[in-house]
Amino acid sequence: MGARKKEASPVELSALLMDAVCTPTERELSALSELAGHLGMEVNLLESELMFLRAFAVDFAIALTLGQSSERQAVLARINSHWQRLDREVGADLLEDLQDRLALYGEAVSSELSDSTGLSGLVARVFAQCVPGKHQGEDLSLLGGSMFAAFFAEIVNLFEEVEIILIPGENDDEEFAAN
């Protein structure tokens, strides 16, 4: 008999996912500083693009693991609320940039699934193209591909271990069109 899944609400899951998307680890920050120095670029550019990459990994993992379920709609509605709040606080067209990146990554993975580089390679290529300036694309591709693969696997694993518990009426008042 398998282990019992942990229970979580869409509110809990979305808060956890947003923290994972928006807060890089100390180890990641150290590696990014080193890479940014090597490439001669500002570390905040890499941090921003990696945040969008992680957001896509979450979006894609949710689509694959939750399908067209009410749980998916509830989690996405909560995540969207978090992004809207951040956009109001931070400004700088955060939501517009996020939607642009989600569309770019989504187009890449849906149009070229038969590509020999695999999913991580497709995402890596888009990541390297999104980083502004003239930098070493191979280093950026390696970073983007490895970060996507690791983060995506963690998110898929999370959804396999968690049972999403909807509170009655939770999904009734918020309609959100999934990406």
mmCIF file with all atom_site columns, C-alpha atoms in Angstrom:
data_model
loop_
_atom_site.group_PDB
_atom_site.id
_atom_site.type_symbol
_atom_site.label_atom_id
_atom_site.label_alt_id
_atom_site.label_comp_id
_atom_site.label_asym_id
_atom_site.label_entity_id
_atom_site.label_seq_id
_atom_site.pdbx_PDB_ins_code
_atom_site.Cartn_x
_atom_site.Cartn_y
_atom_site.Cartn_z
_atom_site.occupancy
_atom_site.B_iso_or_equiv
_atom_site.pdbx_formal_charge
_atom_site.auth_seq_id
_atom_site.auth_comp_id
_atom_site.auth_asym_id
_atom_site.auth_atom_id
_atom_site.pdbx_PDB_model_num
ATOM 1   C CA . MET A 1 1   ? 0.000   0.000  0.000   1.00 0.00 ? 1   MET A CA 1
ATOM 2   C CA . GLY A 1 2   ? 1.426   3.383  -1.062  1.00 0.00 ? 2   GLY A CA 1
ATOM 3   C CA . ALA A 1 3   ? 2.154   6.263  1.228   1.00 0.00 ? 3   ALA A CA 1
ATOM 4   C CA . ARG A 1 4   ? -0.702  8.626  1.837   1.00 0.00 ? 4   ARG A CA 1
ATOM 5   C CA . LYS A 1 5   ? -0.472  11.878 -0.087  1.00 0.00 ? 5   LYS A CA 1
ATOM 6   C CA . LYS A 1 6   ? -0.119  15.138 1.787   1.00 0.00 ? 6   LYS A CA 1
ATOM 7   C CA . GLU A 1 7   ? -3.095  17.449 1.518   1.00 0.00 ? 7   GLU A CA 1
ATOM 8   C CA . ALA A 1 8   ? -2.817  21.092 0.481   1.00 0.00 ? 8   ALA A CA 1
ATOM 9   C CA . SER A 1 9   ? -5.206  23.800 -0.585  1.00 0.00 ? 9   SER A CA 1
ATOM 10  C CA . PRO A 1 10  ? -4.739  25.884 -3.733  1.00 0.00 ? 10  PRO A CA 1
ATOM 11  C CA . VAL A 1 11  ? -3.848  28.822 -1.466  1.00 0.00 ? 11  VAL A CA 1
ATOM 12  C CA . GLU A 1 12  ? -1.054  26.845 0.218   1.00 0.00 ? 12  GLU A CA 1
ATOM 13  C CA . LEU A 1 13  ? 0.254   25.414 -3.042  1.00 0.00 ? 13  LEU A CA 1
ATOM 14  C CA . SER A 1 14  ? 0.234   28.723 -4.886  1.00 0.00 ? 14  SER A CA 1
ATOM 15  C CA . ALA A 1 15  ? 2.103   30.453 -2.042  1.00 0.00 ? 15  ALA A CA 1
ATOM 16  C CA . LEU A 1 16  ? 4.718   27.686 -2.022  1.00 0.00 ? 16  LEU A CA 1
ATOM 17  C CA . LEU A 1 17  ? 5.081   27.755 -5.804  1.00 0.00 ? 17  LEU A CA 1
ATOM 18  C CA . MET A 1 18  ? 5.363   31.544 -5.970  1.00 0.00 ? 18  MET A CA 1
ATOM 19  C CA . ASP A 1 19  ? 8.038   31.497 -3.279  1.00 0.00 ? 19  ASP A CA 1
ATOM 20  C CA . ALA A 1 20  ? 9.965   28.887 -5.264  1.00 0.00 ? 20  ALA A CA 1
ATOM 21  C CA . VAL A 1 21  ? 9.603   30.908 -8.488  1.00 0.00 ? 21  VAL A CA 1
ATOM 22  C CA . CYS A 1 22  ? 10.503  34.308 -7.046  1.00 0.00 ? 22  CYS A CA 1
ATOM 23  C CA . THR A 1 23  ? 13.127  33.457 -4.408  1.00 0.00 ? 23  THR A CA 1
ATOM 24  C CA . PRO A 1 24  ? 16.412  32.008 -5.666  1.00 0.00 ? 24  PRO A CA 1
ATOM 25  C CA . THR A 1 25  ? 18.469  29.876 -3.290  1.00 0.00 ? 25  THR A CA 1
ATOM 26  C CA . GLU A 1 26  ? 21.783  31.117 -1.873  1.00 0.00 ? 26  GLU A CA 1
ATOM 27  C CA . ARG A 1 27  ? 23.627  28.544 -3.972  1.00 0.00 ? 27  ARG A CA 1
ATOM 28  C CA . GLU A 1 28  ? 21.834  29.728 -7.091  1.00 0.00 ? 28  GLU A CA 1
ATOM 29  C CA . LEU A 1 29  ? 22.641  33.382 -6.343  1.00 0.00 ? 29  LEU A CA 1
ATOM 30  C CA . SER A 1 30  ? 26.308  32.540 -5.904  1.00 0.00 ? 30  SER A CA 1
ATOM 31  C CA . ALA A 1 31  ? 26.439  30.613 -9.183  1.00 0.00 ? 31  ALA A CA 1
ATOM 32  C CA . LEU A 1 32  ? 24.564  33.386 -11.002 1.00 0.00 ? 32  LEU A CA 1
ATOM 33  C CA . SER A 1 33  ? 26.984  36.029 -9.727  1.00 0.00 ? 33  SER A CA 1
ATOM 34  C CA . GLU A 1 34  ? 29.899  33.981 -10.987 1.00 0.00 ? 34  GLU A CA 1
ATOM 35  C CA . LEU A 1 35  ? 28.291  33.368 -14.389 1.00 0.00 ? 35  LEU A CA 1
ATOM 36  C CA . ALA A 1 36  ? 27.255  37.017 -14.758 1.00 0.00 ? 36  ALA A CA 1
ATOM 37  C CA . GLY A 1 37  ? 30.847  38.051 -14.076 1.00 0.00 ? 37  GLY A CA 1
ATOM 38  C CA . HIS A 1 38  ? 32.096  35.540 -16.641 1.00 0.00 ? 38  HIS A CA 1
ATOM 39  C CA . LEU A 1 39  ? 29.636  36.869 -19.239 1.00 0.00 ? 39  LEU A CA 1
ATOM 40  C CA . GLY A 1 40  ? 30.198  40.518 -18.333 1.00 0.00 ? 40  GLY A CA 1
ATOM 41  C CA . MET A 1 41  ? 26.564  41.197 -17.552 1.00 0.00 ? 41  MET A CA 1
ATOM 42  C CA . GLU A 1 42  ? 24.440  42.291 -14.617 1.00 0.00 ? 42  GLU A CA 1
ATOM 43  C CA . VAL A 1 43  ? 23.294  39.480 -12.342 1.00 0.00 ? 43  VAL A CA 1
ATOM 44  C CA . ASN A 1 44  ? 19.793  40.982 -12.018 1.00 0.00 ? 44  ASN A CA 1
ATOM 45  C CA . LEU A 1 45  ? 19.178  40.284 -15.733 1.00 0.00 ? 45  LEU A CA 1
ATOM 46  C CA . LEU A 1 46  ? 19.881  36.585 -15.170 1.00 0.00 ? 46  LEU A CA 1
ATOM 47  C CA . GLU A 1 47  ? 17.775  36.552 -12.005 1.00 0.00 ? 47  GLU A CA 1
ATOM 48  C CA . SER A 1 48  ? 14.791  38.065 -13.829 1.00 0.00 ? 48  SER A CA 1
ATOM 49  C CA . GLU A 1 49  ? 14.990  35.666 -16.755 1.00 0.00 ? 49  GLU A CA 1
ATOM 50  C CA . LEU A 1 50  ? 15.377  32.685 -14.428 1.00 0.00 ? 50  LEU A CA 1
ATOM 51  C CA . MET A 1 51  ? 12.275  33.805 -12.538 1.00 0.00 ? 51  MET A CA 1
ATOM 52  C CA . PHE A 1 52  ? 10.326  33.737 -15.819 1.00 0.00 ? 52  PHE A CA 1
ATOM 53  C CA . LEU A 1 53  ? 11.861  30.340 -16.652 1.00 0.00 ? 53  LEU A CA 1
ATOM 54  C CA . ARG A 1 54  ? 10.757  28.948 -13.274 1.00 0.00 ? 54  ARG A CA 1
ATOM 55  C CA . ALA A 1 55  ? 7.282   30.449 -13.816 1.00 0.00 ? 55  ALA A CA 1
ATOM 56  C CA . PHE A 1 56  ? 7.042   28.550 -17.100 1.00 0.00 ? 56  PHE A CA 1
ATOM 57  C CA . ALA A 1 57  ? 8.241   25.343 -15.429 1.00 0.00 ? 57  ALA A CA 1
ATOM 58  C CA . VAL A 1 58  ? 5.434   25.692 -12.874 1.00 0.00 ? 58  VAL A CA 1
ATOM 59  C CA . ASP A 1 59  ? 2.838   26.514 -15.536 1.00 0.00 ? 59  ASP A CA 1
ATOM 60  C CA . PHE A 1 60  ? 3.899   23.594 -17.716 1.00 0.00 ? 60  PHE A CA 1
ATOM 61  C CA . ALA A 1 61  ? 4.052   21.151 -14.788 1.00 0.00 ? 61  ALA A CA 1
ATOM 62  C CA . ILE A 1 62  ? 0.569   22.203 -13.682 1.00 0.00 ? 62  ILE A CA 1
ATOM 63  C CA . ALA A 1 63  ? -0.787  21.665 -17.197 1.00 0.00 ? 63  ALA A CA 1
ATOM 64  C CA . LEU A 1 64  ? 0.777   18.206 -17.449 1.00 0.00 ? 64  LEU A CA 1
ATOM 65  C CA . THR A 1 65  ? -0.051  16.952 -13.960 1.00 0.00 ? 65  THR A CA 1
ATOM 66  C CA . LEU A 1 66  ? -3.479  18.490 -13.329 1.00 0.00 ? 66  LEU A CA 1
ATOM 67  C CA . GLY A 1 67  ? -4.961  18.472 -16.830 1.00 0.00 ? 67  GLY A CA 1
ATOM 68  C CA . GLN A 1 68  ? -8.206  20.413 -17.224 1.00 0.00 ? 68  GLN A CA 1
ATOM 69  C CA . SER A 1 69  ? -9.326  19.869 -13.630 1.00 0.00 ? 69  SER A CA 1
ATOM 70  C CA . SER A 1 70  ? -10.991 22.239 -11.201 1.00 0.00 ? 70  SER A CA 1
ATOM 71  C CA . GLU A 1 71  ? -7.870  21.856 -9.032  1.00 0.00 ? 71  GLU A CA 1
ATOM 72  C CA . ARG A 1 72  ? -5.785  23.256 -11.875 1.00 0.00 ? 72  ARG A CA 1
ATOM 73  C CA . GLN A 1 73  ? -8.126  26.213 -12.295 1.00 0.00 ? 73  GLN A CA 1
ATOM 74  C CA . ALA A 1 74  ? -8.064  26.948 -8.560  1.00 0.00 ? 74  ALA A CA 1
ATOM 75  C CA . VAL A 1 75  ? -4.256  26.797 -8.321  1.00 0.00 ? 75  VAL A CA 1
ATOM 76  C CA . LEU A 1 76  ? -3.804  28.936 -11.450 1.00 0.00 ? 76  LEU A CA 1
ATOM 77  C CA . ALA A 1 77  ? -6.312  31.501 -10.168 1.00 0.00 ? 77  ALA A CA 1
ATOM 78  C CA . ARG A 1 78  ? -4.335  31.836 -6.922  1.00 0.00 ? 78  ARG A CA 1
ATOM 79  C CA . ILE A 1 79  ? -1.012  32.055 -8.762  1.00 0.00 ? 79  ILE A CA 1
ATOM 80  C CA . ASN A 1 80  ? -2.475  34.711 -11.057 1.00 0.00 ? 80  ASN A CA 1
ATOM 81  C CA . SER A 1 81  ? -3.593  36.703 -8.002  1.00 0.00 ? 81  SER A CA 1
ATOM 82  C CA . HIS A 1 82  ? -0.026  36.579 -6.668  1.00 0.00 ? 82  HIS A CA 1
ATOM 83  C CA . TRP A 1 83  ? 1.376   37.794 -10.010 1.00 0.00 ? 83  TRP A CA 1
ATOM 84  C CA . GLN A 1 84  ? -1.159  40.631 -10.170 1.00 0.00 ? 84  GLN A CA 1
ATOM 85  C CA . ARG A 1 85  ? -0.197  41.735 -6.654  1.00 0.00 ? 85  ARG A CA 1
ATOM 86  C CA . LEU A 1 86  ? 3.499   41.621 -7.550  1.00 0.00 ? 86  LEU A CA 1
ATOM 87  C CA . ASP A 1 87  ? 2.831   43.594 -10.722 1.00 0.00 ? 87  ASP A CA 1
ATOM 88  C CA . ARG A 1 88  ? 1.109   46.317 -8.689  1.00 0.00 ? 88  ARG A CA 1
ATOM 89  C CA . GLU A 1 89  ? 3.959   46.396 -6.153  1.00 0.00 ? 89  GLU A CA 1
ATOM 90  C CA . VAL A 1 90  ? 6.905   46.144 -8.551  1.00 0.00 ? 90  VAL A CA 1
ATOM 91  C CA . GLY A 1 91  ? 5.481   47.672 -11.703 1.00 0.00 ? 91  GLY A CA 1
ATOM 92  C CA . ALA A 1 92  ? 7.885   47.651 -14.647 1.00 0.00 ? 92  ALA A CA 1
ATOM 93  C CA . ASP A 1 93  ? 5.384   45.665 -16.740 1.00 0.00 ? 93  ASP A CA 1
ATOM 94  C CA . LEU A 1 94  ? 6.051   42.458 -14.805 1.00 0.00 ? 94  LEU A CA 1
ATOM 95  C CA . LEU A 1 95  ? 2.805   40.771 -15.906 1.00 0.00 ? 95  LEU A CA 1
ATOM 96  C CA . GLU A 1 96  ? 3.333   41.743 -19.528 1.00 0.00 ? 96  GLU A CA 1
ATOM 97  C CA . ASP A 1 97  ? 6.888   40.354 -19.475 1.00 0.00 ? 97  ASP A CA 1
ATOM 98  C CA . LEU A 1 98  ? 5.663   37.187 -17.755 1.00 0.00 ? 98  LEU A CA 1
ATOM 99  C CA . GLN A 1 99  ? 2.929   36.628 -20.333 1.00 0.00 ? 99  GLN A CA 1
ATOM 100 C CA . ASP A 1 100 ? 5.418   37.222 -23.160 1.00 0.00 ? 100 ASP A CA 1
ATOM 101 C CA . ARG A 1 101 ? 7.849   34.639 -21.743 1.00 0.00 ? 101 ARG A CA 1
ATOM 102 C CA . LEU A 1 102 ? 5.130   32.066 -21.058 1.00 0.00 ? 102 LEU A CA 1
ATOM 103 C CA . ALA A 1 103 ? 3.965   32.455 -24.659 1.00 0.00 ? 103 ALA A CA 1
ATOM 104 C CA . LEU A 1 104 ? 7.521   32.124 -26.056 1.00 0.00 ? 104 LEU A CA 1
ATOM 105 C CA . TYR A 1 105 ? 8.293   29.018 -24.025 1.00 0.00 ? 105 TYR A CA 1
ATOM 106 C CA . GLY A 1 106 ? 4.861   27.551 -24.743 1.00 0.00 ? 106 GLY A CA 1
ATOM 107 C CA . GLU A 1 107 ? 5.239   28.055 -28.490 1.00 0.00 ? 107 GLU A CA 1
ATOM 108 C CA . ALA A 1 108 ? 8.678   26.446 -28.438 1.00 0.00 ? 108 ALA A CA 1
ATOM 109 C CA . VAL A 1 109 ? 7.609   23.299 -26.610 1.00 0.00 ? 109 VAL A CA 1
ATOM 110 C CA . SER A 1 110 ? 4.341   22.848 -28.485 1.00 0.00 ? 110 SER A CA 1
ATOM 111 C CA . SER A 1 111 ? 5.672   23.454 -31.985 1.00 0.00 ? 111 SER A CA 1
ATOM 112 C CA . GLU A 1 112 ? 8.858   21.394 -31.873 1.00 0.00 ? 112 GLU A CA 1
ATOM 113 C CA . LEU A 1 113 ? 8.263   18.451 -29.556 1.00 0.00 ? 113 LEU A CA 1
ATOM 114 C CA . SER A 1 114 ? 9.983   16.154 -32.052 1.00 0.00 ? 114 SER A CA 1
ATOM 115 C CA . ASP A 1 115 ? 13.185  18.241 -31.897 1.00 0.00 ? 115 ASP A CA 1
ATOM 116 C CA . SER A 1 116 ? 16.261  16.144 -31.061 1.00 0.00 ? 116 SER A CA 1
ATOM 117 C CA . THR A 1 117 ? 17.313  18.453 -28.217 1.00 0.00 ? 117 THR A CA 1
ATOM 118 C CA . GLY A 1 118 ? 14.328  17.442 -26.124 1.00 0.00 ? 118 GLY A CA 1
ATOM 119 C CA . LEU A 1 119 ? 12.192  19.599 -23.888 1.00 0.00 ? 119 LEU A CA 1
ATOM 120 C CA . SER A 1 120 ? 15.099  21.057 -21.897 1.00 0.00 ? 120 SER A CA 1
ATOM 121 C CA . GLY A 1 121 ? 16.946  21.949 -25.087 1.00 0.00 ? 121 GLY A CA 1
ATOM 122 C CA . LEU A 1 122 ? 13.938  23.766 -26.510 1.00 0.00 ? 122 LEU A CA 1
ATOM 123 C CA . VAL A 1 123 ? 13.462  25.732 -23.307 1.00 0.00 ? 123 VAL A CA 1
ATOM 124 C CA . ALA A 1 124 ? 17.216  26.421 -23.086 1.00 0.00 ? 124 ALA A CA 1
ATOM 125 C CA . ARG A 1 125 ? 17.253  27.947 -26.548 1.00 0.00 ? 125 ARG A CA 1
ATOM 126 C CA . VAL A 1 126 ? 14.388  30.313 -25.718 1.00 0.00 ? 126 VAL A CA 1
ATOM 127 C CA . PHE A 1 127 ? 16.042  31.235 -22.412 1.00 0.00 ? 127 PHE A CA 1
ATOM 128 C CA . ALA A 1 128 ? 19.300  32.178 -24.147 1.00 0.00 ? 128 ALA A CA 1
ATOM 129 C CA . GLN A 1 129 ? 17.387  34.300 -26.667 1.00 0.00 ? 129 GLN A CA 1
ATOM 130 C CA . CYS A 1 130 ? 15.469  36.128 -23.915 1.00 0.00 ? 130 CYS A CA 1
ATOM 131 C CA . VAL A 1 131 ? 18.548  37.317 -22.023 1.00 0.00 ? 131 VAL A CA 1
ATOM 132 C CA . PRO A 1 132 ? 19.201  40.832 -23.332 1.00 0.00 ? 132 PRO A CA 1
ATOM 133 C CA . GLY A 1 133 ? 22.562  41.809 -24.782 1.00 0.00 ? 133 GLY A CA 1
ATOM 134 C CA . LYS A 1 134 ? 25.309  40.018 -26.647 1.00 0.00 ? 134 LYS A CA 1
ATOM 135 C CA . HIS A 1 135 ? 26.363  37.179 -24.390 1.00 0.00 ? 135 HIS A CA 1
ATOM 136 C CA . GLN A 1 136 ? 27.633  33.655 -24.787 1.00 0.00 ? 136 GLN A CA 1
ATOM 137 C CA . GLY A 1 137 ? 24.560  31.747 -25.887 1.00 0.00 ? 137 GLY A CA 1
ATOM 138 C CA . GLU A 1 138 ? 25.999  28.319 -25.117 1.00 0.00 ? 138 GLU A CA 1
ATOM 139 C CA . ASP A 1 139 ? 26.596  29.172 -21.445 1.00 0.00 ? 139 ASP A CA 1
ATOM 140 C CA . LEU A 1 140 ? 23.123  30.669 -21.184 1.00 0.00 ? 140 LEU A CA 1
ATOM 141 C CA . SER A 1 141 ? 21.573  27.659 -22.906 1.00 0.00 ? 141 SER A CA 1
ATOM 142 C CA . LEU A 1 142 ? 23.300  25.292 -20.499 1.00 0.00 ? 142 LEU A CA 1
ATOM 143 C CA . LEU A 1 143 ? 22.108  27.343 -17.540 1.00 0.00 ? 143 LEU A CA 1
ATOM 144 C CA . GLY A 1 144 ? 18.538  27.595 -18.813 1.00 0.00 ? 144 GLY A CA 1
ATOM 145 C CA . GLY A 1 145 ? 18.279  23.938 -19.774 1.00 0.00 ? 145 GLY A CA 1
ATOM 146 C CA . SER A 1 146 ? 19.673  22.595 -16.519 1.00 0.00 ? 146 SER A CA 1
ATOM 147 C CA . MET A 1 147 ? 17.660  24.993 -14.349 1.00 0.00 ? 147 MET A CA 1
ATOM 148 C CA . PHE A 1 148 ? 14.444  24.158 -16.198 1.00 0.00 ? 148 PHE A CA 1
ATOM 149 C CA . ALA A 1 149 ? 15.006  20.399 -16.021 1.00 0.00 ? 149 ALA A CA 1
ATOM 150 C CA . ALA A 1 150 ? 15.739  20.408 -12.290 1.00 0.00 ? 150 ALA A CA 1
ATOM 151 C CA . PHE A 1 151 ? 12.951  22.800 -11.331 1.00 0.00 ? 151 PHE A CA 1
ATOM 152 C CA . PHE A 1 152 ? 10.366  21.145 -13.586 1.00 0.00 ? 152 PHE A CA 1
ATOM 153 C CA . ALA A 1 153 ? 11.173  17.724 -12.085 1.00 0.00 ? 153 ALA A CA 1
ATOM 154 C CA . GLU A 1 154 ? 10.769  19.127 -8.557  1.00 0.00 ? 154 GLU A CA 1
ATOM 155 C CA . ILE A 1 155 ? 7.382   20.649 -9.371  1.00 0.00 ? 155 ILE A CA 1
ATOM 156 C CA . VAL A 1 156 ? 6.081   17.490 -11.054 1.00 0.00 ? 156 VAL A CA 1
ATOM 157 C CA . ASN A 1 157 ? 7.258   15.490 -8.034  1.00 0.00 ? 157 ASN A CA 1
ATOM 158 C CA . LEU A 1 158 ? 5.470   17.913 -5.709  1.00 0.00 ? 158 LEU A CA 1
ATOM 159 C CA . PHE A 1 159 ? 2.181   17.453 -7.560  1.00 0.00 ? 159 PHE A CA 1
ATOM 160 C CA . GLU A 1 160 ? 2.599   13.668 -7.465  1.00 0.00 ? 160 GLU A CA 1
ATOM 161 C CA . GLU A 1 161 ? 2.982   13.799 -3.671  1.00 0.00 ? 161 GLU A CA 1
ATOM 162 C CA . VAL A 1 162 ? 0.160   16.246 -2.917  1.00 0.00 ? 162 VAL A CA 1
ATOM 163 C CA . GLU A 1 163 ? -3.597  15.918 -3.021  1.00 0.00 ? 163 GLU A CA 1
ATOM 164 C CA . ILE A 1 164 ? -5.199  19.281 -3.697  1.00 0.00 ? 164 ILE A CA 1
ATOM 165 C CA . ILE A 1 165 ? -8.169  19.881 -1.438  1.00 0.00 ? 165 ILE A CA 1
ATOM 166 C CA . LEU A 1 166 ? -10.714 22.362 -2.767  1.00 0.00 ? 166 LEU A CA 1
ATOM 167 C CA . ILE A 1 167 ? -12.814 24.273 -0.292  1.00 0.00 ? 167 ILE A CA 1
ATOM 168 C CA . PRO A 1 168 ? -16.474 24.287 -1.429  1.00 0.00 ? 168 PRO A CA 1
ATOM 169 C CA . GLY A 1 169 ? -17.048 27.307 -3.668  1.00 0.00 ? 169 GLY A CA 1
ATOM 170 C CA . GLU A 1 170 ? -13.345 28.108 -3.896  1.00 0.00 ? 170 GLU A CA 1
ATOM 171 C CA . ASN A 1 171 ? -13.256 27.923 -7.664  1.00 0.00 ? 171 ASN A CA 1
ATOM 172 C CA . ASP A 1 172 ? -16.715 29.418 -8.251  1.00 0.00 ? 172 ASP A CA 1
ATOM 173 C CA . ASP A 1 173 ? -15.875 33.086 -7.796  1.00 0.00 ? 173 ASP A CA 1
ATOM 174 C CA . GLU A 1 174 ? -12.631 33.212 -9.750  1.00 0.00 ? 174 GLU A CA 1
ATOM 175 C CA . GLU A 1 175 ? -12.441 32.381 -13.413 1.00 0.00 ? 175 GLU A CA 1
ATOM 176 C CA . PHE A 1 176 ? -8.969  32.356 -14.901 1.00 0.00 ? 176 PHE A CA 1
ATOM 177 C CA . ALA A 1 177 ? -8.106  31.310 -18.411 1.00 0.00 ? 177 ALA A CA 1
ATOM 178 C CA . ALA A 1 178 ? -5.171  28.940 -18.217 1.00 0.00 ? 178 ALA A CA 1
ATOM 179 C CA . ASN A 1 179 ? -2.180  29.458 -20.485 1.00 0.00 ? 179 ASN A CA 1
#
